[in-house]
Amino acid sequence: MVMIWESVWPCLIPSLSIGLLTVGLTLTGTFEFLPATAHIMLLSALSVAMMVALVAPWRRFRWPTRRDILRRLEAENRLENNPLQSLEDHIDNTEDPLTSFLWQRQLGLHETALANLRLPRPIPAISKIDRFGLTAIPILLMFVGLMVGSNHIAERFSKAFSPLQRLGAAEFSATLWVTPPAYTGQVPR
């Protein structure tokens, strides 16, 4: 589970950061201060960035194999000579008693080495992905937004995700006349 989480977490960081950035900008009321065209452009850019962040990191995703897990356990526990992997090995049936004795002895040594086996702790991957700590900005922005706009959350989300309401409705009317063909002689209905 630890290695699966270490593989999945880096794929989630970009989309979570963009989602938190969008929520933070919404709660702070940033969209309300922008002109309507800039508002639409920013929402479009955030939408495209979210789609890319949801798809792109998963291209390099790889499930850890059994061999990867055993190797990680051996490295974390500082086990030498690959005892976990050797427990899965076997030798062909042999009539040589010395070979069988040595093989059983080796397996016994590996089993005693595994007596104090402990599970590894997850390695934080955020330092590999975000060297400059930019993922803290959306979290801080969302925190500030919650403090500033806690009384107007629904209103701010409504205004942020419906920018066309700010443009207003245009008053438009038209009267069209269609001339009927001469052979019918009827007024259009």
Coordinates of C-alpha atoms in Angstrom, one line a residue:
M1 CA 0.0 0.0 0.0
V2 CA 2.9 2.4 0.8
M3 CA 4.4 2.0 -2.7
I4 CA 1.0 2.3 -4.4
W5 CA 0.4 5.6 -2.5
E6 CA 3.8 6.8 -3.4
S7 CA 3.0 6.1 -7.1
V8 CA -0.5 7.7 -7.0
W9 CA 0.1 10.8 -4.9
P10 CA 2.4 12.5 -7.4
C11 CA -0.2 12.1 -10.1
L12 CA -2.8 13.8 -7.9
I13 CA -0.8 16.8 -6.8
P14 CA -1.2 18.9 -10.0
S15 CA -5.0 18.5 -10.3
L16 CA -5.5 19.1 -6.6
S17 CA -3.3 22.3 -6.8
I18 CA -5.3 23.7 -9.7
G19 CA -8.6 22.8 -8.0
L20 CA -7.5 24.6 -4.8
L21 CA -6.3 27.5 -6.8
T22 CA -9.7 27.8 -8.5
V23 CA -11.5 27.6 -5.2
G24 CA -9.2 30.1 -3.6
L25 CA -9.6 32.6 -6.4
T26 CA -13.4 32.1 -6.2
L27 CA -13.5 32.6 -2.4
T28 CA -11.3 35.7 -2.4
G29 CA -13.6 37.3 -5.0
T30 CA -10.9 37.7 -7.6
F31 CA -13.2 36.8 -10.5
E32 CA -15.5 39.7 -9.5
F33 CA -12.8 42.3 -9.9
L34 CA -11.8 41.1 -13.4
P35 CA -13.4 42.5 -16.6
A36 CA -15.8 40.0 -18.2
T37 CA -13.5 39.0 -21.0
A38 CA -10.5 38.4 -18.6
H39 CA -12.9 36.5 -16.3
I40 CA -13.8 34.2 -19.2
M41 CA -10.2 33.8 -20.3
L42 CA -9.1 32.9 -16.8
L43 CA -11.8 30.3 -16.4
S44 CA -10.9 28.9 -19.7
A45 CA -7.2 28.7 -18.8
L46 CA -8.0 27.1 -15.5
S47 CA -10.3 24.5 -17.2
V48 CA -7.6 23.6 -19.8
A49 CA -5.0 23.4 -17.1
M50 CA -7.2 21.1 -15.0
M51 CA -7.8 18.8 -18.0
V52 CA -4.1 18.6 -18.6
A53 CA -3.3 18.1 -14.9
L54 CA -5.9 15.2 -14.8
V55 CA -4.4 13.4 -17.8
A56 CA -0.7 14.1 -18.2
P57 CA 0.7 12.8 -14.9
W58 CA -1.0 9.4 -15.4
R59 CA 1.0 8.7 -18.5
R60 CA 4.1 7.9 -16.4
F61 CA 2.1 6.0 -13.8
R62 CA 3.3 2.4 -13.2
W63 CA 2.0 -0.1 -10.6
P64 CA 4.8 -1.4 -8.4
T65 CA 5.6 -5.0 -9.2
R66 CA 6.2 -7.7 -6.6
R67 CA 9.9 -7.5 -7.3
D68 CA 9.8 -3.7 -6.6
I69 CA 8.1 -4.2 -3.3
L70 CA 10.5 -6.9 -2.2
R71 CA 13.5 -4.8 -3.2
R72 CA 12.1 -1.8 -1.3
L73 CA 11.5 -3.9 1.9
E74 CA 15.1 -5.3 1.7
A75 CA 16.5 -1.8 1.2
E76 CA 14.5 -0.2 4.0
N77 CA 15.5 -3.0 6.4
R78 CA 19.1 -3.0 5.2
L79 CA 19.0 -6.7 4.4
E80 CA 21.9 -8.0 2.4
N81 CA 21.9 -10.8 -0.2
N82 CA 18.2 -10.4 -1.1
P83 CA 16.7 -12.7 1.5
L84 CA 13.1 -12.0 0.6
Q85 CA 13.7 -12.7 -3.1
S86 CA 15.7 -15.8 -2.3
L87 CA 12.8 -17.3 -0.2
E88 CA 10.9 -17.6 -3.5
D89 CA 13.8 -19.3 -5.2
H90 CA 14.2 -23.1 -5.4
I91 CA 16.7 -25.6 -6.5
D92 CA 16.2 -28.7 -8.5
N93 CA 16.0 -31.9 -6.7
T94 CA 19.4 -33.2 -6.2
E95 CA 20.9 -36.3 -4.7
D96 CA 23.8 -34.5 -3.3
P97 CA 23.2 -34.1 0.4
L98 CA 25.8 -31.3 0.7
T99 CA 23.9 -29.1 -1.8
S100 CA 20.6 -29.7 0.0
F101 CA 22.2 -29.0 3.4
L102 CA 23.7 -25.7 2.1
W103 CA 20.5 -24.6 0.5
Q104 CA 18.4 -25.3 3.7
R105 CA 21.0 -23.6 5.8
Q106 CA 20.9 -20.5 3.5
L107 CA 17.1 -20.4 3.7
G108 CA 17.4 -20.7 7.5
L109 CA 19.8 -17.7 7.6
H110 CA 17.5 -15.7 5.5
E111 CA 14.5 -16.5 7.7
T112 CA 16.3 -15.4 10.8
A113 CA 17.3 -12.2 9.0
L114 CA 13.6 -11.5 8.4
A115 CA 12.6 -11.8 12.1
N116 CA 12.8 -8.1 12.6
L117 CA 11.3 -7.0 9.3
R118 CA 9.4 -3.7 9.4
L119 CA 7.3 -1.9 6.9
P120 CA 8.7 1.2 5.3
R121 CA 7.3 4.6 5.8
P122 CA 6.1 6.6 2.7
I123 CA 8.6 8.8 1.1
P124 CA 7.2 12.3 0.6
A125 CA 7.1 12.9 -3.1
I126 CA 6.1 16.6 -3.0
S127 CA 9.7 17.7 -2.7
K128 CA 10.6 15.9 -6.0
I129 CA 7.6 17.4 -7.8
D130 CA 7.5 20.9 -6.3
R131 CA 11.0 22.1 -5.6
F132 CA 10.0 25.7 -5.0
G133 CA 6.9 25.0 -2.8
L134 CA 4.4 26.5 -5.2
T135 CA 1.7 24.1 -4.1
A136 CA 1.5 26.1 -0.9
I137 CA 0.1 29.1 -2.8
P138 CA -3.3 27.5 -3.6
I139 CA -3.7 26.2 0.0
L140 CA -2.9 29.7 1.4
L141 CA -5.2 31.3 -1.1
M142 CA -8.0 29.0 -0.2
F143 CA -7.4 29.6 3.5
V144 CA -7.5 33.4 3.0
G145 CA -10.6 33.0 0.9
L146 CA -12.4 31.1 3.6
M147 CA -11.5 33.8 6.1
V148 CA -12.5 36.7 3.9
G149 CA -15.6 35.3 2.1
S150 CA -17.1 32.9 4.5
N151 CA -20.4 34.7 4.5
H152 CA -20.7 34.9 0.7
I153 CA -19.5 31.5 -0.5
A154 CA -22.6 30.5 -2.5
E155 CA -22.8 34.0 -4.1
R156 CA -19.1 34.0 -5.0
F157 CA -19.3 30.6 -6.6
S158 CA -22.4 31.6 -8.6
K159 CA -20.7 34.7 -9.9
A160 CA -17.4 33.0 -10.6
F161 CA -18.8 30.2 -12.7
S162 CA -21.4 32.2 -14.7
P163 CA -19.4 35.1 -16.2
L164 CA -21.9 35.7 -19.0
Q165 CA -24.4 37.1 -16.5
R166 CA -22.0 40.0 -16.0
L167 CA -22.3 40.9 -19.7
G168 CA -26.0 41.5 -19.3
A169 CA -28.7 40.7 -21.8
A170 CA -28.9 42.8 -25.0
E171 CA -32.2 44.3 -26.0
F172 CA -32.8 43.0 -29.4
S173 CA -36.0 42.8 -31.5
A174 CA -36.6 42.2 -35.2
T175 CA -39.6 42.3 -37.5
L176 CA -39.3 40.2 -40.6
W177 CA -41.7 40.1 -43.5
V178 CA -41.8 37.4 -46.0
T179 CA -43.4 38.0 -49.3
P180 CA -45.5 35.0 -50.4
P181 CA -45.2 33.7 -53.8
A182 CA -47.5 35.4 -56.3
Y183 CA -49.5 32.3 -57.2
T184 CA -50.7 31.8 -53.5
G185 CA -51.9 35.3 -52.9
Q186 CA -52.0 34.7 -49.1
V187 CA -50.5 36.7 -46.2
P188 CA -47.8 34.9 -44.2
R189 CA -48.9 33.5 -40.9

